[in-house]
Amino acid sequence: MRHTASIIITTAVGGTLWFGAAAVRDASAEAGRPPQALHAPAKVAVVSDADRRAELNARLQAMLQDGKGARLADPKPQTTPAPRRQTAARRSPETPRPARAVAARATAPALEPTATIAPPAYDPSRARPTGGRGYTAPKLDLTSMPAVPTDPVECLTQAIYYEARNESEDGQAAVAEVVLNRANSGRYPGDVCAVVYQRNSRTCQFTFTCDGSIGRYPVNMTAWARAERIAREVYAGKPTTLLPRTSVNYHANYVRPSWSSRLERVRRIGAHIFYGAALNGSTPGANEAPAPRQRGLMFVKNDAFERAYAMLTGKPAEDAGS
């Protein structure tokens, strides 16, 4: 027992001495280091501007190679603004006008020639009351015949003005062509004025001749002069290709006459729809007899009746008719 206890004590004392010597040795090593080395911070890499530019250039080159450099296109070069136009000096009355200005002035539309046909007189008693809206079918007066002109150009002018004065020149010329087509067809009256003023007991072929349009409002002289010029051109045979010769009917686009389904539709010009040959039956107003005249009592002189009356009454024959 004493021997074992001695071994344990000896081992414990030896271990203590060994650990003590190690601690003294570590303390001596720490004491030998310089003070700044114990608390020195970690080193940070310093990147220069040249390195940054090199790195950025490498990234841009990689984007271009990968096809992602569309946004790296060169900017558009700035253009130099045009110098301001200097105001030309005022032209004196003696200075001639430039040739370009003269040419532009020469191409300006010419004014309508002065009308040579007097328009219908204005009758205030025929004016319609204002304030109405929409289209109202006109009341036709078929009992009193208006004064019919004898000049075919005047009748054409009236037809153009009252039927299509707000239409284009083609639309006005087409109305005149319809009138001439009727006069030349052999199925309507052969006279232009008779065509324009044709009527029967039911209606008139051109509405303005029986609905009171003539004289209802003062005539616009500019529109009247244009209508007269177009009437003269069409009547003189100015070549046009507006309508075929079979076109003898038309109507406004805001009405639907029953006869429109029986005719061949040719074309539309402005607010008017024009028709050609009949598909089934005849065209309106064609081969139509004029309205019958009113018949009254007729007194016819008869010599035989007078002699018989004289024999019965005893009066001379010359006094029998009194």
CSV table of C-alpha atoms in Angstrom, one decimal:
chain,number,residue,atom,x,y,z
A,1,MET,CA,0.0,0.0,0.0
A,2,ARG,CA,2.7,2.4,0.9
A,3,HIS,CA,4.5,1.5,-2.4
A,4,THR,CA,1.3,2.2,-4.4
A,5,ALA,CA,0.6,5.5,-2.7
A,6,SER,CA,4.1,6.6,-3.4
A,7,ILE,CA,3.7,5.9,-7.1
A,8,ILE,CA,0.4,8.0,-7.3
A,9,ILE,CA,1.9,10.9,-5.4
A,10,THR,CA,5.0,10.8,-7.6
A,11,THR,CA,2.8,10.7,-10.8
A,12,ALA,CA,0.7,13.7,-9.7
A,13,VAL,CA,3.7,15.8,-8.8
A,14,GLY,CA,5.3,15.0,-12.1
A,15,GLY,CA,2.2,16.0,-14.1
A,16,THR,CA,1.8,19.2,-12.3
A,17,LEU,CA,5.4,20.1,-13.0
A,18,TRP,CA,5.0,19.3,-16.7
A,19,PHE,CA,1.9,21.4,-17.1
A,20,GLY,CA,3.5,24.3,-15.3
A,21,ALA,CA,6.6,24.2,-17.5
A,22,ALA,CA,4.4,24.2,-20.6
A,23,ALA,CA,2.5,27.2,-19.4
A,24,VAL,CA,5.7,29.1,-18.6
A,25,ARG,CA,7.0,28.2,-22.1
A,26,ASP,CA,3.8,29.5,-23.9
A,27,ALA,CA,3.9,32.7,-21.8
A,28,SER,CA,7.4,33.3,-22.8
A,29,ALA,CA,6.5,32.8,-26.5
A,30,GLU,CA,3.7,35.3,-26.3
A,31,ALA,CA,5.9,37.8,-24.6
A,32,GLY,CA,8.4,37.6,-27.4
A,33,ARG,CA,5.9,38.8,-30.2
A,34,PRO,CA,5.6,42.4,-31.0
A,35,PRO,CA,2.5,44.1,-29.6
A,36,GLN,CA,1.1,45.3,-33.0
A,37,ALA,CA,1.1,41.8,-34.4
A,38,LEU,CA,-1.5,40.7,-31.9
A,39,HIS,CA,-4.3,43.1,-33.0
A,40,ALA,CA,-3.4,43.8,-36.8
A,41,PRO,CA,-6.6,43.8,-39.1
A,42,ALA,CA,-6.9,41.5,-42.1
A,43,LYS,CA,-5.4,42.8,-45.3
A,44,VAL,CA,-7.9,44.3,-48.0
A,45,ALA,CA,-7.1,44.0,-51.7
A,46,VAL,CA,-6.8,47.4,-53.3
A,47,VAL,CA,-8.3,47.6,-57.0
A,48,SER,CA,-7.0,50.5,-59.1
A,49,ASP,CA,-9.0,52.3,-61.8
A,50,ALA,CA,-7.1,50.6,-64.5
A,51,ASP,CA,-8.2,47.2,-63.1
A,52,ARG,CA,-11.9,48.4,-63.0
A,53,ARG,CA,-11.8,49.6,-66.6
A,54,ALA,CA,-10.2,46.3,-67.7
A,55,GLU,CA,-12.8,44.3,-65.9
A,56,LEU,CA,-15.7,46.4,-67.4
A,57,ASN,CA,-14.2,46.1,-70.9
A,58,ALA,CA,-14.0,42.3,-70.5
A,59,ARG,CA,-17.7,42.1,-69.5
A,60,LEU,CA,-18.8,44.3,-72.4
A,61,GLN,CA,-16.8,42.1,-74.8
A,62,ALA,CA,-18.5,39.0,-73.4
A,63,MET,CA,-21.9,40.5,-73.9
A,64,LEU,CA,-21.2,41.4,-77.5
A,65,GLN,CA,-20.0,37.9,-78.2
A,66,ASP,CA,-23.2,36.4,-76.6
A,67,GLY,CA,-25.4,38.7,-78.7
A,68,LYS,CA,-26.6,40.8,-75.8
A,69,GLY,CA,-25.0,44.0,-76.9
A,70,ALA,CA,-27.9,45.5,-78.9
A,71,ARG,CA,-28.3,48.2,-76.3
A,72,LEU,CA,-24.6,49.2,-76.7
A,73,ALA,CA,-25.2,50.7,-80.2
A,74,ASP,CA,-23.5,53.9,-80.9
A,75,PRO,CA,-25.7,57.0,-80.3
A,76,LYS,CA,-27.1,58.9,-83.4
A,77,PRO,CA,-24.9,61.8,-84.3
A,78,GLN,CA,-26.4,65.1,-83.6
A,79,THR,CA,-27.4,67.0,-86.7
A,80,THR,CA,-26.8,70.7,-87.0
A,81,PRO,CA,-30.1,72.6,-86.9
A,82,ALA,CA,-31.0,74.3,-90.2
A,83,PRO,CA,-30.4,78.0,-90.1
A,84,ARG,CA,-33.5,80.1,-89.7
A,85,ARG,CA,-35.1,81.4,-92.8
A,86,GLN,CA,-34.6,85.0,-93.2
A,87,THR,CA,-37.6,87.1,-93.9
A,88,ALA,CA,-37.6,88.4,-97.5
A,89,ALA,CA,-37.6,92.1,-98.0
A,90,ARG,CA,-41.0,93.7,-98.7
A,91,ARG,CA,-41.6,93.9,-102.4
A,92,SER,CA,-42.1,97.4,-103.8
A,93,PRO,CA,-45.0,98.1,-106.2
A,94,GLU,CA,-42.5,98.5,-109.0
A,95,THR,CA,-40.9,95.1,-108.5
A,96,PRO,CA,-42.6,92.4,-110.7
A,97,ARG,CA,-44.3,89.4,-109.0
A,98,PRO,CA,-42.2,86.2,-109.0
A,99,ALA,CA,-43.1,83.7,-111.8
A,100,ARG,CA,-44.2,81.0,-109.4
A,101,ALA,CA,-46.8,83.3,-107.8
A,102,VAL,CA,-48.1,84.3,-111.2
A,103,ALA,CA,-48.5,80.6,-112.2
A,104,ALA,CA,-50.3,79.7,-108.9
A,105,ARG,CA,-52.7,82.6,-109.4
A,106,ALA,CA,-53.4,81.6,-113.0
A,107,THR,CA,-54.5,78.1,-111.9
A,108,ALA,CA,-57.1,79.4,-109.4
A,109,PRO,CA,-60.7,78.4,-110.2
A,110,ALA,CA,-62.5,80.9,-112.4
A,111,LEU,CA,-65.7,82.6,-111.3
A,112,GLU,CA,-69.0,81.5,-112.8
A,113,PRO,CA,-70.1,83.5,-115.8
A,114,THR,CA,-73.0,85.9,-115.3
A,115,ALA,CA,-76.3,84.2,-115.8
A,116,THR,CA,-78.2,85.3,-119.0
A,117,ILE,CA,-81.5,83.5,-118.1
A,118,ALA,CA,-83.7,85.2,-115.6
A,119,PRO,CA,-84.6,83.0,-112.7
A,120,PRO,CA,-88.2,82.6,-111.5
A,121,ALA,CA,-89.6,85.5,-109.5
A,122,TYR,CA,-89.8,85.1,-105.7
A,123,ASP,CA,-93.3,84.8,-104.3
A,124,PRO,CA,-93.3,85.2,-100.5
A,125,SER,CA,-96.8,83.8,-100.3
A,126,ARG,CA,-95.5,80.4,-101.2
A,127,ALA,CA,-92.8,80.2,-98.5
A,128,ARG,CA,-93.1,77.4,-96.0
A,129,PRO,CA,-93.2,78.0,-92.3
A,130,THR,CA,-89.8,77.5,-90.6
A,131,GLY,CA,-89.1,75.1,-87.7
A,132,GLY,CA,-89.9,71.8,-89.4
A,133,ARG,CA,-87.6,68.8,-89.0
A,134,GLY,CA,-87.0,65.8,-91.2
A,135,TYR,CA,-88.4,65.2,-94.7
A,136,THR,CA,-92.0,66.0,-95.4
A,137,ALA,CA,-93.6,64.8,-98.6
A,138,PRO,CA,-94.6,67.8,-100.7
A,139,LYS,CA,-98.2,68.5,-101.5
A,140,LEU,CA,-98.7,68.3,-105.3
A,141,ASP,CA,-100.8,70.7,-107.1
A,142,LEU,CA,-101.9,69.0,-110.3
A,143,THR,CA,-104.9,71.3,-111.1
A,144,SER,CA,-103.0,74.5,-112.0
A,145,MET,CA,-100.3,74.3,-114.7
A,146,PRO,CA,-97.3,76.7,-114.2
A,147,ALA,CA,-95.9,78.8,-117.0
A,148,VAL,CA,-93.8,76.5,-119.2
A,149,PRO,CA,-90.7,78.1,-120.8
A,150,THR,CA,-90.0,77.7,-124.4
A,151,ASP,CA,-86.2,77.7,-124.2
A,152,PRO,CA,-84.8,74.2,-123.7
A,153,VAL,CA,-81.7,75.6,-121.9
A,154,GLU,CA,-84.0,77.4,-119.5
A,155,CYS,CA,-85.9,74.3,-118.7
A,156,LEU,CA,-82.7,72.4,-118.2
A,157,THR,CA,-81.4,75.1,-115.9
A,158,GLN,CA,-84.6,74.9,-113.8
A,159,ALA,CA,-84.3,71.2,-113.5
A,160,ILE,CA,-80.7,71.3,-112.4
A,161,TYR,CA,-81.2,74.1,-109.9
A,162,TYR,CA,-84.4,72.8,-108.3
A,163,GLU,CA,-83.4,69.2,-108.4
A,164,ALA,CA,-79.6,69.2,-107.7
A,165,ARG,CA,-78.3,72.7,-106.9
A,166,ASN,CA,-76.5,71.3,-103.8
A,167,GLU,CA,-74.8,68.5,-105.7
A,168,SER,CA,-71.5,68.4,-107.4
A,169,GLU,CA,-71.1,69.4,-111.0
A,170,ASP,CA,-71.2,65.7,-112.0
A,171,GLY,CA,-74.4,65.3,-110.0
A,172,GLN,CA,-76.0,68.3,-111.7
A,173,ALA,CA,-74.9,67.2,-115.2
A,174,ALA,CA,-76.4,63.7,-114.6
A,175,VAL,CA,-79.8,65.3,-114.0
A,176,ALA,CA,-79.5,67.2,-117.3
A,177,GLU,CA,-78.5,63.9,-119.0
A,178,VAL,CA,-81.6,62.2,-117.7
A,179,VAL,CA,-83.8,64.9,-119.2
A,180,LEU,CA,-82.1,64.7,-122.6
A,181,ASN,CA,-82.2,60.8,-122.5
A,182,ARG,CA,-85.9,61.0,-122.1
A,183,ALA,CA,-86.4,63.5,-124.9
A,184,ASN,CA,-84.3,61.3,-127.3
A,185,SER,CA,-85.8,58.0,-126.2
A,186,GLY,CA,-89.0,58.1,-128.2
A,187,ARG,CA,-91.0,56.9,-125.1
A,188,TYR,CA,-91.3,60.4,-123.6
A,189,PRO,CA,-92.2,63.8,-125.0
A,190,GLY,CA,-89.7,64.8,-127.6
A,191,ASP,CA,-89.3,68.4,-126.4
A,192,VAL,CA,-87.0,69.2,-123.4
A,193,CYS,CA,-89.5,71.5,-121.7
A,194,ALA,CA,-92.3,69.0,-122.3
A,195,VAL,CA,-90.2,66.4,-120.6
A,196,VAL,CA,-89.4,68.6,-117.6
A,197,TYR,CA,-93.1,69.6,-117.1
A,198,GLN,CA,-94.6,66.3,-118.0
A,199,ARG,CA,-97.5,65.3,-115.6
A,200,ASN,CA,-100.7,63.2,-115.5
A,201,SER,CA,-103.7,63.1,-113.2
A,202,ARG,CA,-101.6,61.4,-110.4
A,203,THR,CA,-98.2,63.0,-110.3
A,204,CYS,CA,-95.6,65.1,-112.2
A,205,GLN,CA,-92.3,63.6,-113.4
A,206,PHE,CA,-90.1,66.3,-111.9
A,207,THR,CA,-91.5,67.2,-108.5
A,208,PHE,CA,-90.5,70.8,-108.5
A,209,THR,CA,-93.0,71.6,-111.2
A,210,CYS,CA,-96.0,70.8,-109.1
A,211,ASP,CA,-95.0,71.1,-105.4
A,212,GLY,CA,-94.7,74.8,-105.3
A,213,SER,CA,-90.8,74.9,-105.3
A,214,ILE,CA,-90.7,77.5,-108.1
A,215,GLY,CA,-90.8,81.0,-106.5
A,216,ARG,CA,-90.9,79.7,-102.9
A,217,TYR,CA,-87.5,81.0,-102.0
A,218,PRO,CA,-85.3,83.7,-103.5
A,219,VAL,CA,-82.9,82.1,-106.1
A,220,ASN,CA,-79.2,81.9,-105.2
A,221,MET,CA,-77.7,83.6,-108.2
A,222,THR,CA,-74.3,81.8,-107.9
A,223,ALA,CA,-76.0,78.4,-107.9
A,224,TRP,CA,-78.3,79.6,-110.7
A,225,ALA,CA,-75.4,80.7,-112.9
A,226,ARG,CA,-73.6,77.4,-112.3
A,227,ALA,CA,-76.8,75.5,-113.3
A,228,GLU,CA,-77.1,77.5,-116.5
A,229,ARG,CA,-73.5,76.9,-117.4
A,230,ILE,CA,-73.8,73.1,-116.9
A,231,ALA,CA,-77.2,73.1,-118.8
A,232,ARG,CA,-75.6,74.8,-121.8
A,233,GLU,CA,-72.6,72.4,-121.8
A,234,VAL,CA,-74.8,69.3,-121.6
A,235,TYR,CA,-77.3,70.6,-124.2
A,236,ALA,CA,-74.5,71.5,-126.6
A,237,GLY,CA,-73.3,67.8,-126.4
A,238,LYS,CA,-70.3,68.0,-124.1
A,239,PRO,CA,-68.9,64.5,-124.0
A,240,THR,CA,-69.5,62.8,-120.6
A,241,THR,CA,-69.6,59.2,-119.4
A,242,LEU,CA,-71.7,59.7,-116.3
A,243,LEU,CA,-74.8,57.7,-117.4
A,244,PRO,CA,-75.8,55.4,-120.2
A,245,ARG,CA,-78.4,56.5,-122.7
A,246,THR,CA,-81.0,54.1,-121.1
A,247,SER,CA,-80.8,56.1,-117.8
A,248,VAL,CA,-84.1,58.0,-117.7
A,249,ASN,CA,-85.0,57.8,-114.0
A,250,TYR,CA,-83.5,58.8,-110.6
A,251,HIS,CA,-84.6,59.6,-107.1
A,252,ALA,CA,-83.1,61.0,-103.9
A,253,ASN,CA,-81.5,58.6,-101.5
A,254,TYR,CA,-84.0,59.5,-98.7
A,255,VAL,CA,-87.0,58.2,-100.6
A,256,ARG,CA,-88.0,54.6,-101.7
A,257,PRO,CA,-90.3,54.7,-104.7
A,258,SER,CA,-92.1,51.5,-105.6
A,259,TRP,CA,-90.8,51.6,-109.2
A,260,SER,CA,-87.1,51.4,-108.2
A,261,SER,CA,-87.2,47.6,-107.8
A,262,ARG,CA,-88.3,47.3,-111.5
A,263,LEU,CA,-85.3,49.2,-112.9
A,264,GLU,CA,-81.6,48.4,-113.3
A,265,ARG,CA,-79.6,50.5,-110.8
A,266,VAL,CA,-76.8,52.2,-112.6
A,267,ARG,CA,-74.9,54.3,-110.1
A,268,ARG,CA,-75.2,56.8,-107.3
A,269,ILE,CA,-73.9,60.4,-107.6
A,270,GLY,CA,-74.1,62.4,-104.4
A,271,ALA,CA,-77.7,62.2,-103.0
A,272,HIS,CA,-79.2,60.8,-106.2
A,273,ILE,CA,-79.5,57.2,-107.3
A,274,PHE,CA,-79.8,56.7,-111.1
A,275,TYR,CA,-81.4,53.8,-112.9
A,276,GLY,CA,-81.2,52.4,-116.4
A,277,ALA,CA,-83.3,50.0,-118.4
A,278,ALA,CA,-86.5,48.4,-117.0
A,279,LEU,CA,-86.1,44.9,-115.7
A,280,ASN,CA,-89.8,44.1,-115.8
A,281,GLY,CA,-92.4,46.4,-117.4
A,282,SER,CA,-91.8,50.0,-118.4
A,283,THR,CA,-90.1,53.0,-116.8
A,284,PRO,CA,-92.3,55.5,-114.9
A,285,GLY,CA,-93.9,58.1,-117.2
A,286,ALA,CA,-93.0,56.3,-120.5
A,287,ASN,CA,-95.5,56.0,-123.2
A,288,GLU,CA,-98.0,57.7,-121.0
A,289,ALA,CA,-100.9,59.8,-122.4
A,290,PRO,CA,-101.2,63.3,-121.1
A,291,ALA,CA,-103.9,64.2,-118.7
A,292,PRO,CA,-107.3,64.5,-120.4
A,293,ARG,CA,-108.6,68.0,-120.7
A,294,GLN,CA,-111.8,69.0,-119.0
A,295,ARG,CA,-114.8,68.9,-121.4
A,296,GLY,CA,-117.6,71.5,-121.4
A,297,LEU,CA,-120.7,72.2,-123.4
A,298,MET,CA,-120.0,72.7,-127.1
A,299,PHE,CA,-122.2,75.0,-129.3
A,300,VAL,CA,-122.0,74.2,-133.0
A,301,LYS,CA,-123.7,76.3,-135.6
A,302,ASN,CA,-126.0,74.2,-137.8
A,303,ASP,CA,-127.8,75.8,-140.8
A,304,ALA,CA,-130.4,73.1,-141.0
A,305,PHE,CA,-131.4,73.6,-137.4
A,306,GLU,CA,-131.7,77.3,-137.9
A,307,ARG,CA,-134.0,77.0,-140.9
A,308,ALA,CA,-136.2,74.5,-139.1
A,309,TYR,CA,-136.4,76.8,-136.2
A,310,ALA,CA,-137.3,79.8,-138.5
A,311,MET,CA,-140.1,77.9,-140.1
A,312,LEU,CA,-141.6,77.0,-136.7
A,313,THR,CA,-141.3,80.4,-135.2
A,314,GLY,CA,-141.8,82.5,-138.3
A,315,LYS,CA,-138.5,84.4,-137.7
A,316,PRO,CA,-135.8,85.0,-140.3
A,317,ALA,CA,-133.0,82.4,-140.3
A,318,GLU,CA,-130.4,85.0,-139.3
A,319,ASP,CA,-132.3,85.9,-136.1
A,320,ALA,CA,-132.7,82.3,-135.1
A,321,GLY,CA,-129.4,82.1,-133.4
A,322,SER,CA,-129.8,85.2,-131.2
